């Protein structure tokens, strides 16, 4: 059922048809983009689970181009987190990656048009970036420190932009940041000016940057979906008047 739902959302993006859904737009936009780049024309109806795709080019959305591609990176991210930062043990890292590679759930999820592989990619990317940034704590404000801190913010925006369950990794990074700042505040050799710089850097990279990217996702979402569709009724008459094909299109609507 989920593949039918998200496949239809991808088709809406290709056809630029407006719709309403409970999830943020990033994952569905990526599915639509993968379908578009692989030659899918958005004509498959996605009416019910089990319908045959027949001549429709669904491969790009389902596995080869997107879901399977991001799933293939999960084991590498897991290996990097374990071996490079947490356990620092190659056997433990290999065992963790092996378990993930042969996990039935991950194998199944990577074969269909779903948001979960994309979500897991951003979740693990955020955790890896966070622990890599922690490893640079002895050289703050260096190029690598800024890179990993900024990448953490980008990954947080990605996780939140796919599903709201990404809030859990935001909570994880937030707690880690609070602990880090508390530890810096207790360092008597650190001036208040320097502590303020640390605080400002984290506000910029972990709050302002993710919020800006998250807002930009919706800007792209509304810019692409400019045709009337099944989600019109959830929005105001003024908004509906901007959608091509809507009964109110280009009609003067009083404030």
PDB file of C-alpha atoms in Angstrom:
ATOM      1  CA  UNK A   1       0.000   0.000   0.000  1.00  0.00           C
ATOM      2  CA  UNK A   2       2.800   2.455   0.895  1.00  0.00           C
ATOM      3  CA  UNK A   3       4.485   1.996  -2.476  1.00  0.00           C
ATOM      4  CA  UNK A   4       1.178   2.785  -4.167  1.00  0.00           C
ATOM      5  CA  UNK A   5       0.817   5.919  -2.053  1.00  0.00           C
ATOM      6  CA  UNK A   6       4.344   7.297  -2.471  1.00  0.00           C
ATOM      7  CA  UNK A   7       4.533   6.255  -6.103  1.00  0.00           C
ATOM      8  CA  UNK A   8       1.429   8.337  -6.728  1.00  0.00           C
ATOM      9  CA  UNK A   9       3.052  11.267  -4.900  1.00  0.00           C
ATOM     10  CA  UNK A  10       6.078  10.951  -7.163  1.00  0.00           C
ATOM     11  CA  UNK A  11       3.795  11.011 -10.200  1.00  0.00           C
ATOM     12  CA  UNK A  12       2.167  14.183  -8.899  1.00  0.00           C
ATOM     13  CA  UNK A  13       5.554  15.909  -8.862  1.00  0.00           C
ATOM     14  CA  UNK A  14       6.329  14.773 -12.398  1.00  0.00           C
ATOM     15  CA  UNK A  15       2.914  16.037 -13.569  1.00  0.00           C
ATOM     16  CA  UNK A  16       3.227  19.151 -11.360  1.00  0.00           C
ATOM     17  CA  UNK A  17      -0.166  18.349  -9.802  1.00  0.00           C
ATOM     18  CA  UNK A  18      -0.854  19.799  -6.354  1.00  0.00           C
ATOM     19  CA  UNK A  19      -1.698  17.355  -3.545  1.00  0.00           C
ATOM     20  CA  UNK A  20      -1.919  17.271   0.232  1.00  0.00           C
ATOM     21  CA  UNK A  21      -0.038  14.751   2.375  1.00  0.00           C
ATOM     22  CA  UNK A  22       0.922  14.390   6.031  1.00  0.00           C
ATOM     23  CA  UNK A  23       4.662  13.973   5.383  1.00  0.00           C
ATOM     24  CA  UNK A  24       7.114  16.780   4.510  1.00  0.00           C
ATOM     25  CA  UNK A  25       8.004  16.954   0.813  1.00  0.00           C
ATOM     26  CA  UNK A  26      11.709  16.064   0.481  1.00  0.00           C
ATOM     27  CA  UNK A  27      11.443  12.266   0.192  1.00  0.00           C
ATOM     28  CA  UNK A  28       8.573  12.415  -2.299  1.00  0.00           C
ATOM     29  CA  UNK A  29      10.349  15.068  -4.351  1.00  0.00           C
ATOM     30  CA  UNK A  30      13.419  12.823  -4.555  1.00  0.00           C
ATOM     31  CA  UNK A  31      11.232   9.901  -5.644  1.00  0.00           C
ATOM     32  CA  UNK A  32       9.648  12.056  -8.341  1.00  0.00           C
ATOM     33  CA  UNK A  33      13.059  13.326  -9.452  1.00  0.00           C
ATOM     34  CA  UNK A  34      14.421   9.775  -9.685  1.00  0.00           C
ATOM     35  CA  UNK A  35      11.438   8.763 -11.800  1.00  0.00           C
ATOM     36  CA  UNK A  36      11.799  11.789 -14.055  1.00  0.00           C
ATOM     37  CA  UNK A  37      15.532  11.259 -14.602  1.00  0.00           C
ATOM     38  CA  UNK A  38      14.991   7.575 -15.407  1.00  0.00           C
ATOM     39  CA  UNK A  39      12.346   8.285 -18.041  1.00  0.00           C
ATOM     40  CA  UNK A  40       9.114   7.708 -16.121  1.00  0.00           C
ATOM     41  CA  UNK A  41       6.371   9.950 -17.511  1.00  0.00           C
ATOM     42  CA  UNK A  42       4.040   9.965 -14.490  1.00  0.00           C
ATOM     43  CA  UNK A  43       1.136   8.250 -16.257  1.00  0.00           C
ATOM     44  CA  UNK A  44       0.820   5.103 -14.104  1.00  0.00           C
ATOM     45  CA  UNK A  45      -2.358   5.549 -11.969  1.00  0.00           C
ATOM     46  CA  UNK A  46      -1.144   3.818  -8.749  1.00  0.00           C
ATOM     47  CA  UNK A  47      -4.765   2.940  -7.941  1.00  0.00           C
ATOM     48  CA  UNK A  48      -4.290  -0.109  -5.710  1.00  0.00           C
ATOM     49  CA  UNK A  49      -1.464  -2.316  -4.404  1.00  0.00           C
ATOM     50  CA  UNK A  50      -0.427  -5.124  -6.710  1.00  0.00           C
ATOM     51  CA  UNK A  51      -1.228  -3.406  -9.994  1.00  0.00           C
ATOM     52  CA  UNK A  52       1.221  -4.403 -12.717  1.00  0.00           C
ATOM     53  CA  UNK A  53       3.500  -1.647 -14.000  1.00  0.00           C
ATOM     54  CA  UNK A  54       3.717  -3.337 -17.431  1.00  0.00           C
ATOM     55  CA  UNK A  55       5.379  -0.917 -19.889  1.00  0.00           C
ATOM     56  CA  UNK A  56       5.796   1.928 -17.361  1.00  0.00           C
ATOM     57  CA  UNK A  57       9.396   2.696 -16.420  1.00  0.00           C
ATOM     58  CA  UNK A  58       9.121   2.422 -12.625  1.00  0.00           C
ATOM     59  CA  UNK A  59      12.639   1.053 -11.997  1.00  0.00           C
ATOM     60  CA  UNK A  60      14.184   4.464 -11.371  1.00  0.00           C
ATOM     61  CA  UNK A  61      11.799   5.250  -8.530  1.00  0.00           C
ATOM     62  CA  UNK A  62      11.708   1.809  -7.016  1.00  0.00           C
ATOM     63  CA  UNK A  63      15.241   0.577  -6.694  1.00  0.00           C
ATOM     64  CA  UNK A  64      18.047   1.177  -9.116  1.00  0.00           C
ATOM     65  CA  UNK A  65      18.196   4.956  -8.963  1.00  0.00           C
ATOM     66  CA  UNK A  66      17.017   5.953  -5.495  1.00  0.00           C
ATOM     67  CA  UNK A  67      15.876   3.588  -2.748  1.00  0.00           C
ATOM     68  CA  UNK A  68      18.471   0.906  -3.456  1.00  0.00           C
ATOM     69  CA  UNK A  69      21.156   3.539  -3.989  1.00  0.00           C
ATOM     70  CA  UNK A  70      20.675   5.187  -0.603  1.00  0.00           C
ATOM     71  CA  UNK A  71      20.229   1.800   1.087  1.00  0.00           C
ATOM     72  CA  UNK A  72      23.616   0.713  -0.242  1.00  0.00           C
ATOM     73  CA  UNK A  73      25.199   3.566   1.714  1.00  0.00           C
ATOM     74  CA  UNK A  74      23.678   2.549   5.062  1.00  0.00           C
ATOM     75  CA  UNK A  75      26.208  -0.205   5.717  1.00  0.00           C
ATOM     76  CA  UNK A  76      29.081   2.158   4.912  1.00  0.00           C
ATOM     77  CA  UNK A  77      27.682   4.821   7.259  1.00  0.00           C
ATOM     78  CA  UNK A  78      27.165   2.233   9.980  1.00  0.00           C
ATOM     79  CA  UNK A  79      30.713   0.933   9.499  1.00  0.00           C
ATOM     80  CA  UNK A  80      32.130   4.459   9.708  1.00  0.00           C
ATOM     81  CA  UNK A  81      30.186   5.326  12.861  1.00  0.00           C
ATOM     82  CA  UNK A  82      31.245   2.148  14.668  1.00  0.00           C
ATOM     83  CA  UNK A  83      34.832   1.782  13.522  1.00  0.00           C
ATOM     84  CA  UNK A  84      35.963   5.388  13.279  1.00  0.00           C
ATOM     85  CA  UNK A  85      34.180   6.989  16.199  1.00  0.00           C
ATOM     86  CA  UNK A  86      32.332   4.753  18.666  1.00  0.00           C
ATOM     87  CA  UNK A  87      33.796   1.301  19.274  1.00  0.00           C
ATOM     88  CA  UNK A  88      36.936   1.908  17.171  1.00  0.00           C
ATOM     89  CA  UNK A  89      36.912  -1.843  16.644  1.00  0.00           C
ATOM     90  CA  UNK A  90      37.079  -3.240  13.128  1.00  0.00           C
ATOM     91  CA  UNK A  91      35.481  -6.620  14.060  1.00  0.00           C
ATOM     92  CA  UNK A  92      32.600  -4.874  15.850  1.00  0.00           C
ATOM     93  CA  UNK A  93      32.101  -2.502  12.920  1.00  0.00           C
ATOM     94  CA  UNK A  94      32.162  -5.322  10.371  1.00  0.00           C
ATOM     95  CA  UNK A  95      29.681  -7.337  12.439  1.00  0.00           C
ATOM     96  CA  UNK A  96      27.319  -4.354  12.672  1.00  0.00           C
ATOM     97  CA  UNK A  97      27.540  -3.671   8.936  1.00  0.00           C
ATOM     98  CA  UNK A  98      27.061  -7.400   8.183  1.00  0.00           C
ATOM     99  CA  UNK A  99      23.903  -7.518  10.314  1.00  0.00           C
ATOM    100  CA  UNK A 100      22.540  -4.440   8.540  1.00  0.00           C
ATOM    101  CA  UNK A 101      23.353  -5.739   5.050  1.00  0.00           C
ATOM    102  CA  UNK A 102      21.528  -9.032   5.630  1.00  0.00           C
ATOM    103  CA  UNK A 103      18.643  -7.615   7.650  1.00  0.00           C
ATOM    104  CA  UNK A 104      15.391  -8.763   6.018  1.00  0.00           C
ATOM    105  CA  UNK A 105      13.646  -5.476   6.759  1.00  0.00           C
ATOM    106  CA  UNK A 106      16.346  -3.351   5.133  1.00  0.00           C
ATOM    107  CA  UNK A 107      16.533  -5.643   2.111  1.00  0.00           C
ATOM    108  CA  UNK A 108      12.754  -5.425   1.658  1.00  0.00           C
ATOM    109  CA  UNK A 109      12.527  -1.667   2.168  1.00  0.00           C
ATOM    110  CA  UNK A 110      15.239  -1.043  -0.429  1.00  0.00           C
ATOM    111  CA  UNK A 111      13.239  -2.784  -3.164  1.00  0.00           C
ATOM    112  CA  UNK A 112      10.144  -0.587  -3.156  1.00  0.00           C
ATOM    113  CA  UNK A 113       9.114   3.042  -3.590  1.00  0.00           C
ATOM    114  CA  UNK A 114       9.269   4.041   0.083  1.00  0.00           C
ATOM    115  CA  UNK A 115      10.501   6.920   2.223  1.00  0.00           C
ATOM    116  CA  UNK A 116      12.193   4.727   4.833  1.00  0.00           C
ATOM    117  CA  UNK A 117      15.548   4.130   3.056  1.00  0.00           C
ATOM    118  CA  UNK A 118      15.865   7.864   2.387  1.00  0.00           C
ATOM    119  CA  UNK A 119      14.983   8.628   6.010  1.00  0.00           C
ATOM    120  CA  UNK A 120      17.526   6.125   7.367  1.00  0.00           C
ATOM    121  CA  UNK A 121      20.206   7.622   5.122  1.00  0.00           C
ATOM    122  CA  UNK A 122      19.719  11.089   6.618  1.00  0.00           C
ATOM    123  CA  UNK A 123      19.383   9.721  10.166  1.00  0.00           C
ATOM    124  CA  UNK A 124      22.664   7.840   9.963  1.00  0.00           C
ATOM    125  CA  UNK A 125      24.278  10.764   8.160  1.00  0.00           C
ATOM    126  CA  UNK A 126      23.323  13.044  11.056  1.00  0.00           C
ATOM    127  CA  UNK A 127      24.734  10.617  13.640  1.00  0.00           C
ATOM    128  CA  UNK A 128      27.975  10.156  11.699  1.00  0.00           C
ATOM    129  CA  UNK A 129      28.405  13.910  11.246  1.00  0.00           C
ATOM    130  CA  UNK A 130      27.721  14.479  14.939  1.00  0.00           C
ATOM    131  CA  UNK A 131      30.315  11.983  16.150  1.00  0.00           C
ATOM    132  CA  UNK A 132      32.840  13.226  13.580  1.00  0.00           C
ATOM    133  CA  UNK A 133      32.294  16.765  14.838  1.00  0.00           C
ATOM    134  CA  UNK A 134      32.816  15.540  18.403  1.00  0.00           C
ATOM    135  CA  UNK A 135      36.125  14.012  17.344  1.00  0.00           C
ATOM    136  CA  UNK A 136      37.236  17.482  16.171  1.00  0.00           C
ATOM    137  CA  UNK A 137      36.560  19.025  19.581  1.00  0.00           C
ATOM    138  CA  UNK A 138      40.288  19.492  20.195  1.00  0.00           C
ATOM    139  CA  UNK A 139      40.549  21.765  17.132  1.00  0.00           C
ATOM    140  CA  UNK A 140      37.393  23.927  17.172  1.00  0.00           C
ATOM    141  CA  UNK A 141      36.659  26.306  14.286  1.00  0.00           C
ATOM    142  CA  UNK A 142      38.962  24.374  11.979  1.00  0.00           C
ATOM    143  CA  UNK A 143      37.806  23.587   8.441  1.00  0.00           C
ATOM    144  CA  UNK A 144      36.967  19.971   9.325  1.00  0.00           C
ATOM    145  CA  UNK A 145      35.083  21.078  12.465  1.00  0.00           C
ATOM    146  CA  UNK A 146      32.943  23.520  10.464  1.00  0.00           C
ATOM    147  CA  UNK A 147      32.383  20.928   7.741  1.00  0.00           C
ATOM    148  CA  UNK A 148      31.055  18.237  10.058  1.00  0.00           C
ATOM    149  CA  UNK A 149      28.989  20.697  12.113  1.00  0.00           C
ATOM    150  CA  UNK A 150      27.386  22.091   8.952  1.00  0.00           C
ATOM    151  CA  UNK A 151      26.838  18.594   7.535  1.00  0.00           C
ATOM    152  CA  UNK A 152      25.070  17.673  10.772  1.00  0.00           C
ATOM    153  CA  UNK A 153      22.652  20.561  10.192  1.00  0.00           C
ATOM    154  CA  UNK A 154      22.099  19.543   6.566  1.00  0.00           C
ATOM    155  CA  UNK A 155      21.399  15.942   7.622  1.00  0.00           C
ATOM    156  CA  UNK A 156      18.949  17.127  10.291  1.00  0.00           C
ATOM    157  CA  UNK A 157      17.059  19.121   7.660  1.00  0.00           C
ATOM    158  CA  UNK A 158      17.055  16.064   5.397  1.00  0.00           C
ATOM    159  CA  UNK A 159      15.711  13.775   8.122  1.00  0.00           C
ATOM    160  CA  UNK A 160      12.983  16.237   9.076  1.00  0.00           C
ATOM    161  CA  UNK A 161      12.202  16.892   5.412  1.00  0.00           C
ATOM    162  CA  UNK A 162      11.445  13.221   4.753  1.00  0.00           C
ATOM    163  CA  UNK A 163       9.377  12.309   7.824  1.00  0.00           C
ATOM    164  CA  UNK A 164       8.549  13.987  11.132  1.00  0.00           C
ATOM    165  CA  UNK A 165      10.028  10.980  12.943  1.00  0.00           C
ATOM    166  CA  UNK A 166      13.323  12.692  12.093  1.00  0.00           C
ATOM    167  CA  UNK A 167      12.632  14.767  15.215  1.00  0.00           C
ATOM    168  CA  UNK A 168      14.201  11.960  17.227  1.00  0.00           C
ATOM    169  CA  UNK A 169      17.620  12.504  15.674  1.00  0.00           C
ATOM    170  CA  UNK A 170      17.127  16.247  16.197  1.00  0.00           C
ATOM    171  CA  UNK A 171      16.591  15.431  19.883  1.00  0.00           C
ATOM    172  CA  UNK A 172      19.729  13.269  19.938  1.00  0.00           C
ATOM    173  CA  UNK A 173      21.880  15.997  18.378  1.00  0.00           C
ATOM    174  CA  UNK A 174      20.274  18.588  20.644  1.00  0.00           C
ATOM    175  CA  UNK A 175      21.114  16.643  23.803  1.00  0.00           C
ATOM    176  CA  UNK A 176      24.665  16.085  22.569  1.00  0.00           C
ATOM    177  CA  UNK A 177      25.006  19.824  21.871  1.00  0.00           C
ATOM    178  CA  UNK A 178      23.677  20.762  25.322  1.00  0.00           C
ATOM    179  CA  UNK A 179      26.151  18.382  26.949  1.00  0.00           C
ATOM    180  CA  UNK A 180      28.976  19.782  24.826  1.00  0.00           C
ATOM    181  CA  UNK A 181      28.117  23.412  25.664  1.00  0.00           C
ATOM    182  CA  UNK A 182      27.737  22.603  29.356  1.00  0.00           C
ATOM    183  CA  UNK A 183      31.181  21.032  29.332  1.00  0.00           C
ATOM    184  CA  UNK A 184      32.614  24.120  27.596  1.00  0.00           C
ATOM    185  CA  UNK A 185      30.913  26.419  30.114  1.00  0.00           C
ATOM    186  CA  UNK A 186      32.625  24.547  32.935  1.00  0.00           C
ATOM    187  CA  UNK A 187      36.045  24.992  31.324  1.00  0.00           C
ATOM    188  CA  UNK A 188      37.545  27.848  33.351  1.00  0.00           C
ATOM    189  CA  UNK A 189      40.326  28.338  30.823  1.00  0.00           C
ATOM    190  CA  UNK A 190      37.752  29.274  28.164  1.00  0.00           C
ATOM    191  CA  UNK A 191      36.697  32.929  28.023  1.00  0.00           C
ATOM    192  CA  UNK A 192      33.047  33.937  27.785  1.00  0.00           C
ATOM    193  CA  UNK A 193      33.741  35.465  24.368  1.00  0.00           C
ATOM    194  CA  UNK A 194      35.042  32.146  23.072  1.00  0.00           C
ATOM    195  CA  UNK A 195      32.089  30.329  24.638  1.00  0.00           C
ATOM    196  CA  UNK A 196      29.790  32.789  22.860  1.00  0.00           C
ATOM    197  CA  UNK A 197      31.469  31.915  19.553  1.00  0.00           C
ATOM    198  CA  UNK A 198      30.883  28.207  20.217  1.00  0.00           C
ATOM    199  CA  UNK A 199      27.234  28.915  21.021  1.00  0.00           C
ATOM    200  CA  UNK A 200      26.764  31.087  17.927  1.00  0.00           C
ATOM    201  CA  UNK A 201      28.367  28.465  15.663  1.00  0.00           C
ATOM    202  CA  UNK A 202      25.962  25.812  16.891  1.00  0.00           C
ATOM    203  CA  UNK A 203      22.957  28.105  16.559  1.00  0.00           C
ATOM    204  CA  UNK A 204      23.906  28.898  12.960  1.00  0.00           C
ATOM    205  CA  UNK A 205      24.721  25.333  11.881  1.00  0.00           C
ATOM    206  CA  UNK A 206      22.220  23.322  13.930  1.00  0.00           C
ATOM    207  CA  UNK A 207      19.214  25.665  14.047  1.00  0.00           C
ATOM    208  CA  UNK A 208      19.356  28.379  11.375  1.00  0.00           C
ATOM    209  CA  UNK A 209      20.796  26.197   8.586  1.00  0.00           C
ATOM    210  CA  UNK A 210      18.331  23.273   9.049  1.00  0.00           C
ATOM    211  CA  UNK A 211      15.372  25.660   9.298  1.00  0.00           C
ATOM    212  CA  UNK A 212      16.464  27.502   6.147  1.00  0.00           C
ATOM    213  CA  UNK A 213      16.844  24.245   4.215  1.00  0.00           C
ATOM    214  CA  UNK A 214      13.541  22.903   5.553  1.00  0.00           C
ATOM    215  CA  UNK A 215      11.769  26.085   4.454  1.00  0.00           C
ATOM    216  CA  UNK A 216      13.471  25.916   1.053  1.00  0.00           C
ATOM    217  CA  UNK A 217      12.062  22.405   0.546  1.00  0.00           C
ATOM    218  CA  UNK A 218       8.530  23.764   0.850  1.00  0.00           C
ATOM    219  CA  UNK A 219       9.388  26.672  -1.443  1.00  0.00           C
ATOM    220  CA  UNK A 220      10.424  24.171  -4.118  1.00  0.00           C
ATOM    221  CA  UNK A 221       7.356  22.056  -3.336  1.00  0.00           C
ATOM    222  CA  UNK A 222       4.938  24.922  -3.976  1.00  0.00           C
ATOM    223  CA  UNK A 223       6.895  26.183  -6.990  1.00  0.00           C
ATOM    224  CA  UNK A 224       6.778  22.767  -8.709  1.00  0.00           C
ATOM    225  CA  UNK A 225       3.154  21.884  -7.929  1.00  0.00           C
ATOM    226  CA  UNK A 226       1.398  24.642  -9.844  1.00  0.00           C
ATOM    227  CA  UNK A 227      -1.512  22.632 -11.289  1.00  0.00           C
ATOM    228  CA  UNK A 228      -4.844  21.876  -9.661  1.00  0.00           C
ATOM    229  CA  UNK A 229      -5.098  18.486  -7.951  1.00  0.00           C
ATOM    230  CA  UNK A 230      -6.738  16.502  -5.137  1.00  0.00           C
ATOM    231  CA  UNK A 231      -5.233  18.678  -2.387  1.00  0.00           C
ATOM    232  CA  UNK A 232      -6.841  21.986  -3.404  1.00  0.00           C
ATOM    233  CA  UNK A 233      -9.718  21.876  -0.927  1.00  0.00           C
ATOM    234  CA  UNK A 234      -7.435  21.961   2.107  1.00  0.00           C
ATOM    235  CA  UNK A 235      -6.208  25.448   1.210  1.00  0.00           C
ATOM    236  CA  UNK A 236      -7.649  28.933   0.939  1.00  0.00           C
ATOM    237  CA  UNK A 237      -9.459  30.334  -2.087  1.00  0.00           C
ATOM    238  CA  UNK A 238      -6.599  32.796  -2.613  1.00  0.00           C
ATOM    239  CA  UNK A 239      -4.132  29.905  -2.858  1.00  0.00           C
ATOM    240  CA  UNK A 240      -6.420  27.914  -5.172  1.00  0.00           C
ATOM    241  CA  UNK A 241      -6.599  30.876  -7.537  1.00  0.00           C
ATOM    242  CA  UNK A 242      -2.874  30.403  -8.239  1.00  0.00           C
ATOM    243  CA  UNK A 243      -3.247  26.793  -9.415  1.00  0.00           C
ATOM    244  CA  UNK A 244      -3.584  26.153 -13.141  1.00  0.00           C
ATOM    245  CA  UNK A 245      -6.819  24.305 -13.927  1.00  0.00           C
ATOM    246  CA  UNK A 246      -8.587  25.280 -10.707  1.00  0.00           C
ATOM    247  CA  UNK A 247     -12.067  26.821 -11.018  1.00  0.00           C
ATOM    248  CA  UNK A 248     -10.746  29.877  -9.184  1.00  0.00           C
ATOM    249  CA  UNK A 249      -7.592  30.242 -11.308  1.00  0.00           C
ATOM    250  CA  UNK A 250      -6.810  33.934 -11.923  1.00  0.00           C
ATOM    251  CA  UNK A 251     -10.093  34.926 -10.262  1.00  0.00           C
ATOM    252  CA  UNK A 252      -9.897  38.057  -8.132  1.00  0.00           C
ATOM    253  CA  UNK A 253     -10.400  36.901  -4.543  1.00  0.00           C
ATOM    254  CA  UNK A 254     -11.145  39.612  -1.917  1.00  0.00           C
ATOM    255  CA  UNK A 255      -8.846  39.614   1.117  1.00  0.00           C
TER     256      UNK A 255
END
